[in-house]
PDB file of C-alpha atoms and ligand atoms in Angstrom:
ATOM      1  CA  UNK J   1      35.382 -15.978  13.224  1.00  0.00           C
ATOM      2  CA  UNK J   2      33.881 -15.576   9.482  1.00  0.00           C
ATOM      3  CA  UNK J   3      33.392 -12.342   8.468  1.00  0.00           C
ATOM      4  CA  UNK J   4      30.208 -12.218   6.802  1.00  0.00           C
ATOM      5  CA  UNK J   5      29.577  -8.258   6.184  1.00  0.00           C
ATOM      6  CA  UNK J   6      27.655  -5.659   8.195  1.00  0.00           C
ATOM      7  CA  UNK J   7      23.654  -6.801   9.022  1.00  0.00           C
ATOM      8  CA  UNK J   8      20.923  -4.352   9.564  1.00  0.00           C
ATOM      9  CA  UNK J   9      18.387  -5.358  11.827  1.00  0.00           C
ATOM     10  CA  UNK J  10      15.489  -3.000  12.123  1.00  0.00           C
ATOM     11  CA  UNK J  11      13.806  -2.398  15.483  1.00  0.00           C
ATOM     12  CA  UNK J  12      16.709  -4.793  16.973  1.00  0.00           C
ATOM     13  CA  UNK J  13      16.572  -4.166  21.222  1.00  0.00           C
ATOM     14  CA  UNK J  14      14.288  -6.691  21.991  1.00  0.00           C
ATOM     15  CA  UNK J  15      11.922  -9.611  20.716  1.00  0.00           C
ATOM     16  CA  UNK J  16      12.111 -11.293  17.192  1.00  0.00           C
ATOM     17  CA  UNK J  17      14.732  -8.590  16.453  1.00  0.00           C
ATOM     18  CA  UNK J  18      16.916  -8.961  19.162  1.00  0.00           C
ATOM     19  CA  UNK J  19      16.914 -12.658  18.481  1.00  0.00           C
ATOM     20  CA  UNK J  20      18.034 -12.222  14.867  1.00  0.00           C
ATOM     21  CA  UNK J  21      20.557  -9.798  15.930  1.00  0.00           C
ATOM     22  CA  UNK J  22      22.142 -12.750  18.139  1.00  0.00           C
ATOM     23  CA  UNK J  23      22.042 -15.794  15.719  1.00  0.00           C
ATOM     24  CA  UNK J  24      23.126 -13.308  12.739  1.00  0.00           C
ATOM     25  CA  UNK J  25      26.289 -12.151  15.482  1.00  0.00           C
ATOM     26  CA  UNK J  26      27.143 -16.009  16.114  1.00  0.00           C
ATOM     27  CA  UNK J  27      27.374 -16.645  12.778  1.00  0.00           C
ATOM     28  CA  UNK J  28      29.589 -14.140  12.353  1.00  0.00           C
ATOM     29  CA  UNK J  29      28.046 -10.840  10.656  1.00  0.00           C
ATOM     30  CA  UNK J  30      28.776  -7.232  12.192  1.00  0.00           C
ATOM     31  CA  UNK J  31      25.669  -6.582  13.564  1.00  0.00           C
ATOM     32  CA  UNK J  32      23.835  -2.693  13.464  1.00  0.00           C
ATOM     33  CA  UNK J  33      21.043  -2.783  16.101  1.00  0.00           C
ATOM     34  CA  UNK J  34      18.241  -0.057  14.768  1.00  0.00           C
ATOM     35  CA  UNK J  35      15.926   1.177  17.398  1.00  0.00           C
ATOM     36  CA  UNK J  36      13.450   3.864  18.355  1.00  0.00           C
ATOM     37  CA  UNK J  37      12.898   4.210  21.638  1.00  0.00           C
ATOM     38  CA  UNK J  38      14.277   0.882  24.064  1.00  0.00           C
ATOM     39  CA  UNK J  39      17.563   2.649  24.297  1.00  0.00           C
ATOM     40  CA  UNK J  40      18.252   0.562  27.404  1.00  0.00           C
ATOM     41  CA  UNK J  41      17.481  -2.971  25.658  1.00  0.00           C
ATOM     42  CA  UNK J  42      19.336  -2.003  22.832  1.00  0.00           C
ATOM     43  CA  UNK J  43      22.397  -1.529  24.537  1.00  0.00           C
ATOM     44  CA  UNK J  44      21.674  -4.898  26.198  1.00  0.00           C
ATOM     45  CA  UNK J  45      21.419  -6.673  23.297  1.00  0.00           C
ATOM     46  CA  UNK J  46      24.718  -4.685  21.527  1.00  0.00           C
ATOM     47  CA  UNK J  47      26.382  -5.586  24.201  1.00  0.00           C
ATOM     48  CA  UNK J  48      25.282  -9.274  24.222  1.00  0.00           C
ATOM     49  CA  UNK J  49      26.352  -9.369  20.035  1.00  0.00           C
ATOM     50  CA  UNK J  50      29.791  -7.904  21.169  1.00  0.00           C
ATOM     51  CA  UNK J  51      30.384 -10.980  23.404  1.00  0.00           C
ATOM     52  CA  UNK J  52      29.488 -13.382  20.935  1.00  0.00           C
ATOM     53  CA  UNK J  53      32.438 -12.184  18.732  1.00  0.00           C
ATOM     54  CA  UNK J  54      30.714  -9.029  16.623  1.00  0.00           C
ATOM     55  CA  UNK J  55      31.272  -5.740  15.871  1.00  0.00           C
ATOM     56  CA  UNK J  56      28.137  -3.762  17.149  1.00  0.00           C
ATOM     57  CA  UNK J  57      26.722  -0.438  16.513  1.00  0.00           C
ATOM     58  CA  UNK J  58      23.407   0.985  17.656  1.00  0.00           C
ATOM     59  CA  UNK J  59      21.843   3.193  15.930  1.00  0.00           C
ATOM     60  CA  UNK J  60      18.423   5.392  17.160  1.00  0.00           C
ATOM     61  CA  UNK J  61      16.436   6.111  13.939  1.00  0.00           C
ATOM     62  CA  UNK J  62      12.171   6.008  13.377  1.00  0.00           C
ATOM     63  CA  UNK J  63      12.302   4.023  10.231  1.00  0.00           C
ATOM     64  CA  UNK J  64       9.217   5.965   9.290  1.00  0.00           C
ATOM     65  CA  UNK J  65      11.276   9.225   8.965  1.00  0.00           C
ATOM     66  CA  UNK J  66      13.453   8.904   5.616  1.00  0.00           C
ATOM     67  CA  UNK J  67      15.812  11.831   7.049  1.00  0.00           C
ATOM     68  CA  UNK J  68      16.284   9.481  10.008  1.00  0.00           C
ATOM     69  CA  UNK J  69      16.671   6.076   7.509  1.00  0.00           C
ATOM     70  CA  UNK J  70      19.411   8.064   5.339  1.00  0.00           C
ATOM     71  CA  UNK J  71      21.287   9.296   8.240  1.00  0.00           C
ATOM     72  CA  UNK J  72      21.498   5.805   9.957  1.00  0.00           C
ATOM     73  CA  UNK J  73      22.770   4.486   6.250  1.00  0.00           C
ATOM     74  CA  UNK J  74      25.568   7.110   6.119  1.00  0.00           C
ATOM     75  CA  UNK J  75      26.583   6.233   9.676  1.00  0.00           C
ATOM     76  CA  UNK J  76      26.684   1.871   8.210  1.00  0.00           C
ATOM     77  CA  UNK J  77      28.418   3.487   5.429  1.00  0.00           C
ATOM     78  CA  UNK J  78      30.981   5.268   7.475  1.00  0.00           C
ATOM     79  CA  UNK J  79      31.409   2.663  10.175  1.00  0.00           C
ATOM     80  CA  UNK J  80      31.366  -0.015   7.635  1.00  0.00           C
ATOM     81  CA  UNK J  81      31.717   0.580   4.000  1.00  0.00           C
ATOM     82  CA  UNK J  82      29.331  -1.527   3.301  1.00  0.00           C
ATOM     83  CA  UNK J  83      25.918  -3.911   3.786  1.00  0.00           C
ATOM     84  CA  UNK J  84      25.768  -7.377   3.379  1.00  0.00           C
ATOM     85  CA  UNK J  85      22.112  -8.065   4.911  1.00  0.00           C
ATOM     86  CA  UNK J  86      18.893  -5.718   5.873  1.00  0.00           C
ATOM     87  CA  UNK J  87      16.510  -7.022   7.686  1.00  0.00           C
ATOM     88  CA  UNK J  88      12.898  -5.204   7.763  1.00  0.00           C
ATOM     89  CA  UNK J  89      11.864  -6.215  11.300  1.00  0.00           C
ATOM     90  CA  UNK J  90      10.486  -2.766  13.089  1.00  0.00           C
ATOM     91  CA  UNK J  91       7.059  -2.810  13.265  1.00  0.00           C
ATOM     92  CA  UNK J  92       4.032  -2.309  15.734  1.00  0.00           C
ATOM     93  CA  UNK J  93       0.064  -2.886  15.690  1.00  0.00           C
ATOM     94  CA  UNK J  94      -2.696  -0.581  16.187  1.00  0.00           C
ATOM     95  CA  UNK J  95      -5.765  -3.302  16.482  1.00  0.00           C
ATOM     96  CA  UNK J  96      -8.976  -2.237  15.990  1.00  0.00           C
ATOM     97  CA  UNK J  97     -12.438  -3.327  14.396  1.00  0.00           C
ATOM     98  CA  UNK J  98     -12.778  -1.090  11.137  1.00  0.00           C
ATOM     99  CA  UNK J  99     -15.611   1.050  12.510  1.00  0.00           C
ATOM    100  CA  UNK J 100     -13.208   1.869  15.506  1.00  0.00           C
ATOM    101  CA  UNK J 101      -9.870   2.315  13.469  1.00  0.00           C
ATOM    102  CA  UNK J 102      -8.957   5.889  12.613  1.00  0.00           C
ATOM    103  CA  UNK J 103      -7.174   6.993  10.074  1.00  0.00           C
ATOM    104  CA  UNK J 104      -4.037   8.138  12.440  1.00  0.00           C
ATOM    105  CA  UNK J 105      -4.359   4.276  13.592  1.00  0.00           C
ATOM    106  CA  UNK J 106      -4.235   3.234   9.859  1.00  0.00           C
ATOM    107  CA  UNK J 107      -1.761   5.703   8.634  1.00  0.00           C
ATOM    108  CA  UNK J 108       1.062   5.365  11.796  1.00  0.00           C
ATOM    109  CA  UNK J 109       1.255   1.279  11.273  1.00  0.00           C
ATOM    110  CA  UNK J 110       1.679   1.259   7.367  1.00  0.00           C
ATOM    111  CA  UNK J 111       3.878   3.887   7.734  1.00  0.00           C
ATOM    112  CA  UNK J 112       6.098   2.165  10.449  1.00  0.00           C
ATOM    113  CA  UNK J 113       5.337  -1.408   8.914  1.00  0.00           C
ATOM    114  CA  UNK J 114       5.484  -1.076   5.426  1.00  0.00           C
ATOM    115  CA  UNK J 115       7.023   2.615   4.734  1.00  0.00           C
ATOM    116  CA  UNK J 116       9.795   2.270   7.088  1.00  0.00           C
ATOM    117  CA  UNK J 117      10.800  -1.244   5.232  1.00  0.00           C
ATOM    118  CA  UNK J 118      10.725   1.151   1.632  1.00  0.00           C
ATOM    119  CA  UNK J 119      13.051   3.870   2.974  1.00  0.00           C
ATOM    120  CA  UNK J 120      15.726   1.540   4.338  1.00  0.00           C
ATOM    121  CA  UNK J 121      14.972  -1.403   1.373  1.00  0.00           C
ATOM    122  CA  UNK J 122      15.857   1.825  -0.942  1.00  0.00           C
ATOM    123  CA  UNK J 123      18.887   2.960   0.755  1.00  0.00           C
ATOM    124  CA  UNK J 124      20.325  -0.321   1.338  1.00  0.00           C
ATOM    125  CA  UNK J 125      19.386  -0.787  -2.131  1.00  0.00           C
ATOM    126  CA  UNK J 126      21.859   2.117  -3.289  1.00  0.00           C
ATOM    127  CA  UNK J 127      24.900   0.476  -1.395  1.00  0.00           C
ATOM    128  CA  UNK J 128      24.064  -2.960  -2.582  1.00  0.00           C
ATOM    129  CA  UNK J 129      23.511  -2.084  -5.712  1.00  0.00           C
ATOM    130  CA  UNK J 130      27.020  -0.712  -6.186  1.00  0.00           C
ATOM    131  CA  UNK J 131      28.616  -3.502  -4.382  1.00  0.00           C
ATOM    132  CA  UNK J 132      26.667  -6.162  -6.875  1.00  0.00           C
ATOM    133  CA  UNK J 133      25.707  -8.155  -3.654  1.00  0.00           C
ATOM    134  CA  UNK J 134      23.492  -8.351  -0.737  1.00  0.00           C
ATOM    135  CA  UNK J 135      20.183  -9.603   0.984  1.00  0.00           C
ATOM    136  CA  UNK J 136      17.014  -7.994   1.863  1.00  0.00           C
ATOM    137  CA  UNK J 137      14.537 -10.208   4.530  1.00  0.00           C
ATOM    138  CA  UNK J 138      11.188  -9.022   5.065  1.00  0.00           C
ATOM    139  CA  UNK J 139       9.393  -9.815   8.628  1.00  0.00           C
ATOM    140  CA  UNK J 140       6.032 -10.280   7.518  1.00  0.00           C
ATOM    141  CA  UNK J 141       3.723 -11.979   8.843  1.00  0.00           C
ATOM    142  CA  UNK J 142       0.634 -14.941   8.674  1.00  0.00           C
ATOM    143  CA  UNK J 143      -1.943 -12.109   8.773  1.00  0.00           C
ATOM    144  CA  UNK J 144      -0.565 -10.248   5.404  1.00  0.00           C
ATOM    145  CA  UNK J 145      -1.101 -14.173   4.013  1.00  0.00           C
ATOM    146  CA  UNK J 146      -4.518 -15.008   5.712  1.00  0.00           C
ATOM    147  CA  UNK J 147      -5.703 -11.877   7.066  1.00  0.00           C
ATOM    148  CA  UNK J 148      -7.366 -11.124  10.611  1.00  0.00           C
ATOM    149  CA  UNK J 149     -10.560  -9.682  11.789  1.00  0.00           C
ATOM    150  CA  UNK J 150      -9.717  -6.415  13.533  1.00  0.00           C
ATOM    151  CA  UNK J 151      -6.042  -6.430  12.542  1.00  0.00           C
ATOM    152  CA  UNK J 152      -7.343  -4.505   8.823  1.00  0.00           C
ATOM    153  CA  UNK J 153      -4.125  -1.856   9.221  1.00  0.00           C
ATOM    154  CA  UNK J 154      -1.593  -4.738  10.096  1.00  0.00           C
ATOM    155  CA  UNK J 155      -2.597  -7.068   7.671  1.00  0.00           C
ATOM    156  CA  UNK J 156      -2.160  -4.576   4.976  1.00  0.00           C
ATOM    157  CA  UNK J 157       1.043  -3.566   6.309  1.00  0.00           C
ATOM    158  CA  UNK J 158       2.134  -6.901   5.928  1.00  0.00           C
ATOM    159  CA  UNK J 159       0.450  -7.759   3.036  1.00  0.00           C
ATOM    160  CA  UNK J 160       2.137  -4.938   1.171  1.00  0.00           C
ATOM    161  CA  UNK J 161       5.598  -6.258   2.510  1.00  0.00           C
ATOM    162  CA  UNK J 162       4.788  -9.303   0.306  1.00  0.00           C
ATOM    163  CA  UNK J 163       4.486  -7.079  -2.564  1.00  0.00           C
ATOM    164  CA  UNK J 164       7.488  -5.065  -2.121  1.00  0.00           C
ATOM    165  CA  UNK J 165       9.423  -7.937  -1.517  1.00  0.00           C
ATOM    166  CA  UNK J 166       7.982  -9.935  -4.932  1.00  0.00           C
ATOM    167  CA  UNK J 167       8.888  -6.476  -6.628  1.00  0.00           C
ATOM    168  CA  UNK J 168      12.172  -5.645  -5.487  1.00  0.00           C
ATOM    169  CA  UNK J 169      13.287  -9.356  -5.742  1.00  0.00           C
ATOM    170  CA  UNK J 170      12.550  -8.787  -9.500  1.00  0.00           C
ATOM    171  CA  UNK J 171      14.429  -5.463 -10.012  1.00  0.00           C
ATOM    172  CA  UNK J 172      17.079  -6.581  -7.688  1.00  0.00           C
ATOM    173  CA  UNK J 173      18.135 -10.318  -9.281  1.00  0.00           C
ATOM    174  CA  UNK J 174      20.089  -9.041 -11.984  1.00  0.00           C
ATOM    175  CA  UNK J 175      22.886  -7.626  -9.463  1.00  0.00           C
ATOM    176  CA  UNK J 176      22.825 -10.769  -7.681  1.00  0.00           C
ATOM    177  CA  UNK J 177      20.781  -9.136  -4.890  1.00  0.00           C
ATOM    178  CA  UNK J 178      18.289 -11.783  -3.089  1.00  0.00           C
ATOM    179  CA  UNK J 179      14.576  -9.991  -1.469  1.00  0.00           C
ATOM    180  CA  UNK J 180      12.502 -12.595   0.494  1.00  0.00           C
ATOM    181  CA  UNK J 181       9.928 -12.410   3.046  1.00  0.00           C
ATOM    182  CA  UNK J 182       9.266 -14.118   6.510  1.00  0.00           C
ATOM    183  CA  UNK J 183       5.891 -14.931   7.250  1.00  0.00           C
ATOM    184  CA  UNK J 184       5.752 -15.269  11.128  1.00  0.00           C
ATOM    185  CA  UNK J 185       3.030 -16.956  13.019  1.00  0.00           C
ATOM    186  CA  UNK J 186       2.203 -15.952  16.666  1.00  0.00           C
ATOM    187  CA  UNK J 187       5.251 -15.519  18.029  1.00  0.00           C
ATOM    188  CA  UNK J 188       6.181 -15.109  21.539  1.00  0.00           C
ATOM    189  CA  UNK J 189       7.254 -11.603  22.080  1.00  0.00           C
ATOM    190  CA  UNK J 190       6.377  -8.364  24.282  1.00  0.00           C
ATOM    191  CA  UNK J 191       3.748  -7.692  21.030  1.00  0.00           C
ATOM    192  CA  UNK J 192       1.901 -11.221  22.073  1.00  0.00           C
ATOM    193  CA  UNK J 193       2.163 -10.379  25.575  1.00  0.00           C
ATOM    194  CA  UNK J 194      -0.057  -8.176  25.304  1.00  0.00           C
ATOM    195  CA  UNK J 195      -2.545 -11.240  25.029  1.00  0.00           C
ATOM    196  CA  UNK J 196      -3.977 -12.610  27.865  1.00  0.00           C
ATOM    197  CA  UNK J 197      -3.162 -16.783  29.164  1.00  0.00           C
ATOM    198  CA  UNK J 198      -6.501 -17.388  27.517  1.00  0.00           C
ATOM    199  CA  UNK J 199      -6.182 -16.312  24.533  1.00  0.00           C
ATOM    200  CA  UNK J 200      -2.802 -17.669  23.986  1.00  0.00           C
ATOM    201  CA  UNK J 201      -4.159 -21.104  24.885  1.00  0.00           C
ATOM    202  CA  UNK J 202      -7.162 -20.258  22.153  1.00  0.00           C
ATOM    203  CA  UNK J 203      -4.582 -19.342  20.106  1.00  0.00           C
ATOM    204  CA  UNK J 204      -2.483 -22.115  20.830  1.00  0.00           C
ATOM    205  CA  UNK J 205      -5.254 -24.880  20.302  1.00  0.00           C
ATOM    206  CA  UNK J 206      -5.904 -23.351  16.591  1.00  0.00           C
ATOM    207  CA  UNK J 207      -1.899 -23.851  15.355  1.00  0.00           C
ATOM    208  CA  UNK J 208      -1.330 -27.571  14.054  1.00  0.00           C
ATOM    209  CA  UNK J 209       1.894 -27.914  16.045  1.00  0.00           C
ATOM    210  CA  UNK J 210      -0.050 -26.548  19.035  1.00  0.00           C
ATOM    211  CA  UNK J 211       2.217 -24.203  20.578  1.00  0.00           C
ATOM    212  CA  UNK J 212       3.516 -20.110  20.311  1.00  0.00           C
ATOM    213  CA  UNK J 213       6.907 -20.109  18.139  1.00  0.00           C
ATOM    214  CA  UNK J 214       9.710 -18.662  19.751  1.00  0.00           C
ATOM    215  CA  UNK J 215      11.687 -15.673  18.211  1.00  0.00           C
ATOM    216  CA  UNK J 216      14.238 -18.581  17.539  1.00  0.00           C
ATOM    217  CA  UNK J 217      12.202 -19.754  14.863  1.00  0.00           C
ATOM    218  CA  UNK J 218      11.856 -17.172  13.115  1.00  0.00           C
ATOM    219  CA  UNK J 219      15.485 -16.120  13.747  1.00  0.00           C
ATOM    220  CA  UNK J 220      17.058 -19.544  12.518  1.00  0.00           C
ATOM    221  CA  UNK J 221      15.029 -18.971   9.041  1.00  0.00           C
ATOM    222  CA  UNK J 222      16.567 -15.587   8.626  1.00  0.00           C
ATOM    223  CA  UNK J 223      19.853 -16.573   9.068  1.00  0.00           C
ATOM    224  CA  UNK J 224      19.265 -19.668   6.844  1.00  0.00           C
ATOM    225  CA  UNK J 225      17.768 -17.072   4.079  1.00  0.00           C
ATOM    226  CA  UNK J 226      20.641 -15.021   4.640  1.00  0.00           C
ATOM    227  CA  UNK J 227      23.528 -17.845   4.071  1.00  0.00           C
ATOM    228  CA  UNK J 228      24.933 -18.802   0.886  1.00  0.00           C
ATOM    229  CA  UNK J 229      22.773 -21.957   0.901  1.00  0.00           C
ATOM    230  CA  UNK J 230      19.516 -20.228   0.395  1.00  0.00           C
ATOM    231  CA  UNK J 231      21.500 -17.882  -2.896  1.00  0.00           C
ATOM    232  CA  UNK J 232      18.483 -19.706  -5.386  1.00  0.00           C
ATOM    233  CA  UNK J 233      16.023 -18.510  -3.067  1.00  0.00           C
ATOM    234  CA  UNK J 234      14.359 -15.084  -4.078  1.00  0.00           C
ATOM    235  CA  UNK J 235      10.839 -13.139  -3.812  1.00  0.00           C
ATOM    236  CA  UNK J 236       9.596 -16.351  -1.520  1.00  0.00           C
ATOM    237  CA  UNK J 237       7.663 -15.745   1.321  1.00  0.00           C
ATOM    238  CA  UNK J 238       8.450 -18.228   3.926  1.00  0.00           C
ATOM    239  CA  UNK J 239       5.930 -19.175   6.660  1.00  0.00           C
ATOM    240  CA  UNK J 240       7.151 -19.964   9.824  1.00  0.00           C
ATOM    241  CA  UNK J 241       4.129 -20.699  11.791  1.00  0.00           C
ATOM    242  CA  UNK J 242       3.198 -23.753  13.249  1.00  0.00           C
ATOM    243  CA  UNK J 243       1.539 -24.842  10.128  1.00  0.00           C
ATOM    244  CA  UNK J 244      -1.250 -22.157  10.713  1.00  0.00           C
ATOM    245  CA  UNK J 245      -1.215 -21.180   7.216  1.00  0.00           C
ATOM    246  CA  UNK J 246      -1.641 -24.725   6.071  1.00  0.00           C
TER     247      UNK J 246
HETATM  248  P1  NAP I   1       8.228  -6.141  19.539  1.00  0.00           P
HETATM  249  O1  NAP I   1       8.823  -6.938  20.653  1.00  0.00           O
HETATM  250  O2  NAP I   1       7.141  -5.170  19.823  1.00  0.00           O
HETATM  251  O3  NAP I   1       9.417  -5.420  18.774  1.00  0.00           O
HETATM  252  C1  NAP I   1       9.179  -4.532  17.728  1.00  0.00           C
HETATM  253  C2  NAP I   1      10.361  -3.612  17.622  1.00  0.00           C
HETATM  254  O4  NAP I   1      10.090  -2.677  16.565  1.00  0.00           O
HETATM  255  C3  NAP I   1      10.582  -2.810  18.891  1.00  0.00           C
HETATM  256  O5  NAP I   1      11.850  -3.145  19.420  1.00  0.00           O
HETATM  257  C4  NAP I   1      10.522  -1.349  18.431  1.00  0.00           C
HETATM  258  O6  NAP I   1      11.623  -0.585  18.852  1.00  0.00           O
HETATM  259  C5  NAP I   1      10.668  -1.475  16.930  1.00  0.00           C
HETATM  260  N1  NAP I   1      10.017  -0.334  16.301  1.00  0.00           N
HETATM  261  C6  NAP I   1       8.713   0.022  16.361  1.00  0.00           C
HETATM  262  N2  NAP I   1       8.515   1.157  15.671  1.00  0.00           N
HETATM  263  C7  NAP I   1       9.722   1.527  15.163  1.00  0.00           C
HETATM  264  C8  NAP I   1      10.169   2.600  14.365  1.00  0.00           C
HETATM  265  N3  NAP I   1       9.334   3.536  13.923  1.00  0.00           N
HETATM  266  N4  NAP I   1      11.491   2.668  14.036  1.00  0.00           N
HETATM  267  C9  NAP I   1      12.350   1.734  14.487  1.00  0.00           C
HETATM  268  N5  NAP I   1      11.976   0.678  15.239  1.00  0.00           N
HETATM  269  C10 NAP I   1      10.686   0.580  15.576  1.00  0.00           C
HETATM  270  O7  NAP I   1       7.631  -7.093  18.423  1.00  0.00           O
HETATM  271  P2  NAP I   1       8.116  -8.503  17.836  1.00  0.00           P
HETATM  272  O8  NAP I   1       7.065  -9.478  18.154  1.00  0.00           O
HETATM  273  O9  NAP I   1       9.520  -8.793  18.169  1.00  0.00           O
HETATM  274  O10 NAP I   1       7.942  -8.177  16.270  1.00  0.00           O
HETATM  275  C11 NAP I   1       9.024  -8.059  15.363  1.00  0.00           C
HETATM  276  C12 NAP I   1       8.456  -8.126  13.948  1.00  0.00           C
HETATM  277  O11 NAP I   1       7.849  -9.394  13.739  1.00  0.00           O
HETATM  278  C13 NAP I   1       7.384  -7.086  13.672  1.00  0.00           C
HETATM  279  O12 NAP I   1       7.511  -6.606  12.345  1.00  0.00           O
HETATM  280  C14 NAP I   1       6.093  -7.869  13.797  1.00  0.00           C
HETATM  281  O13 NAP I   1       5.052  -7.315  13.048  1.00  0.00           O
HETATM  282  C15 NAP I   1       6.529  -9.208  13.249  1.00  0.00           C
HETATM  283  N6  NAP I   1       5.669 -10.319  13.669  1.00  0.00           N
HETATM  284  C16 NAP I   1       5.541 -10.619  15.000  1.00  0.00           C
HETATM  285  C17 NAP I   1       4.708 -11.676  15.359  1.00  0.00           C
HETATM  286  C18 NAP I   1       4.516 -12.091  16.793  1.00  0.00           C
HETATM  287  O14 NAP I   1       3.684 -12.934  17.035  1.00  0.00           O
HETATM  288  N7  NAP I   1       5.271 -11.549  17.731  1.00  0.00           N
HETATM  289  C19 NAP I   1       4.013 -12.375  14.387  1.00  0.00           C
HETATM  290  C20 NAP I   1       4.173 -12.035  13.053  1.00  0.00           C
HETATM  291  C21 NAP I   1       5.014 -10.999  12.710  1.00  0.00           C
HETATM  292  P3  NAP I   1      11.615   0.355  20.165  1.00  0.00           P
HETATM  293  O15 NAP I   1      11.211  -0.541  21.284  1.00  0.00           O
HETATM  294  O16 NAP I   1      13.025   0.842  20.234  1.00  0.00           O
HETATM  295  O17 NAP I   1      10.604   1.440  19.910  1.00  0.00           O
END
């Protein structure tokens, strides 16, 4: 098996991050599952890299918390020596018309969304840095392109995600360091279960290619962003959405 380096995967035990974790594991990367609270399904999905050939870790940090974010980086450091690929996946939704949403609502998903991508984008930054390689990947996501109507925290969230990825893309080329963003459409996922049948057949009927993506969508771009064939690629944002954002 190829040894391509040590990957980060934020918020890794289930969904669109447990799916990168897998693909990124196949093709050969030592895989460090972040999570939060899904201790169970992040042991699953360790567990699941380990039989496809990696070297997994798990690591319980709230990306929010830069204590937390600089501990889990000593522990990569330690266990690895060193980070080939971060990818900024955590994140959550607190959906709300504007009147409704308080600032707690506002405050806890940029903080999570778009905070929590800074504080490990800055210590992965450090190591990469020193190292004169590595990749960042951003999970954005349609809404921080097109916005949504009672998604005002979320949208930002991901909106600024853009931004930090056009930024750090630009302080970050000289040391051979590509940033670039994924821009996710509705995905399937516990976060779109949450939708009813109905509204994922409205939604569904809206998307030119007329169906949900699957995490494996959005999974196969990361790892294509993440190879040595995407090393011209940086501060893109990449929609992978159905042609929603068309
Ligand atoms: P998901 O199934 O809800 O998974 C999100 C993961 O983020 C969870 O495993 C959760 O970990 C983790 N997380 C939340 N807060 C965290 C924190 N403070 N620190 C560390 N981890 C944290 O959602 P998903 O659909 O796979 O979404 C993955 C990413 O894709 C998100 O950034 C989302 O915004 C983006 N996205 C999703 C869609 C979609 O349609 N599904 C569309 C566009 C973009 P624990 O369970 O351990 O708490």
């Amino acid at each position: 098996m190829l040894d391509k380096g040590c990957a980060l995967i934020t918020g890794a035990a289930k969904g669109i991050g447990r799916q990168i974790a897998l693909t990124l594991a196949k093709a050969g990367y030592d895989i460090v599952i972040n999570y939060r609270g899904s201790e169970e399904a992040a042991e699953r999905t360790r567990t699941e890299c380990e039989n496809l050939g990696a070297k997994a870790l798990k690591i319980k940090a709230d990306v929010s918390n830069e204590a937390e974010c600089e501990e889990m980086f000593a522990e990569i450091k330690k266990e690895f020596g060193q980070i080939a690929l971060l990818v900024n996946n955590a994140g959550i939704t607190k959906d709300g018309l504007i009147m409704r949403m308080s600032a707690e609502d506002f405050e806890s998903v940029i903080d999570i969304n778009l905070k929590g991508a800074f504080f490990c984008s800055k210590n992965a930054a450090r190591m990469m840095l020193r190292q004169k390689y590595g990749k960042i990947i951003n999970i954005s996501s349609v809404v921080g392109i097109v916005g949504n109507a009672g998604q005002a925290n979320y949208s930002a969230s991901k909106a600024g995600l853009i931004g930090l990825t056009k930024s750090l893309a630009k302080e970050l080329a000289p040391r051979g360091i590509t940033v670039n963003a994924v821009a996710p459409g509705f995905i399937v996922s516990d976060m779109t279960d949450a939708l009813g049948d109905e509204q994922k057949d409205k939604l569904a009927a809206q998307i030119p290619l007329n169906r949900l993506g699957e995490a494996e969508d959005i999974a196969n771009m990361v790892e294509f962003l993440a190879s040595e064939k995407a090393s011209y690629i940086t501060g893109q944002v990449i929609s992978v959405d159905g042609g929603m954002n068309i």
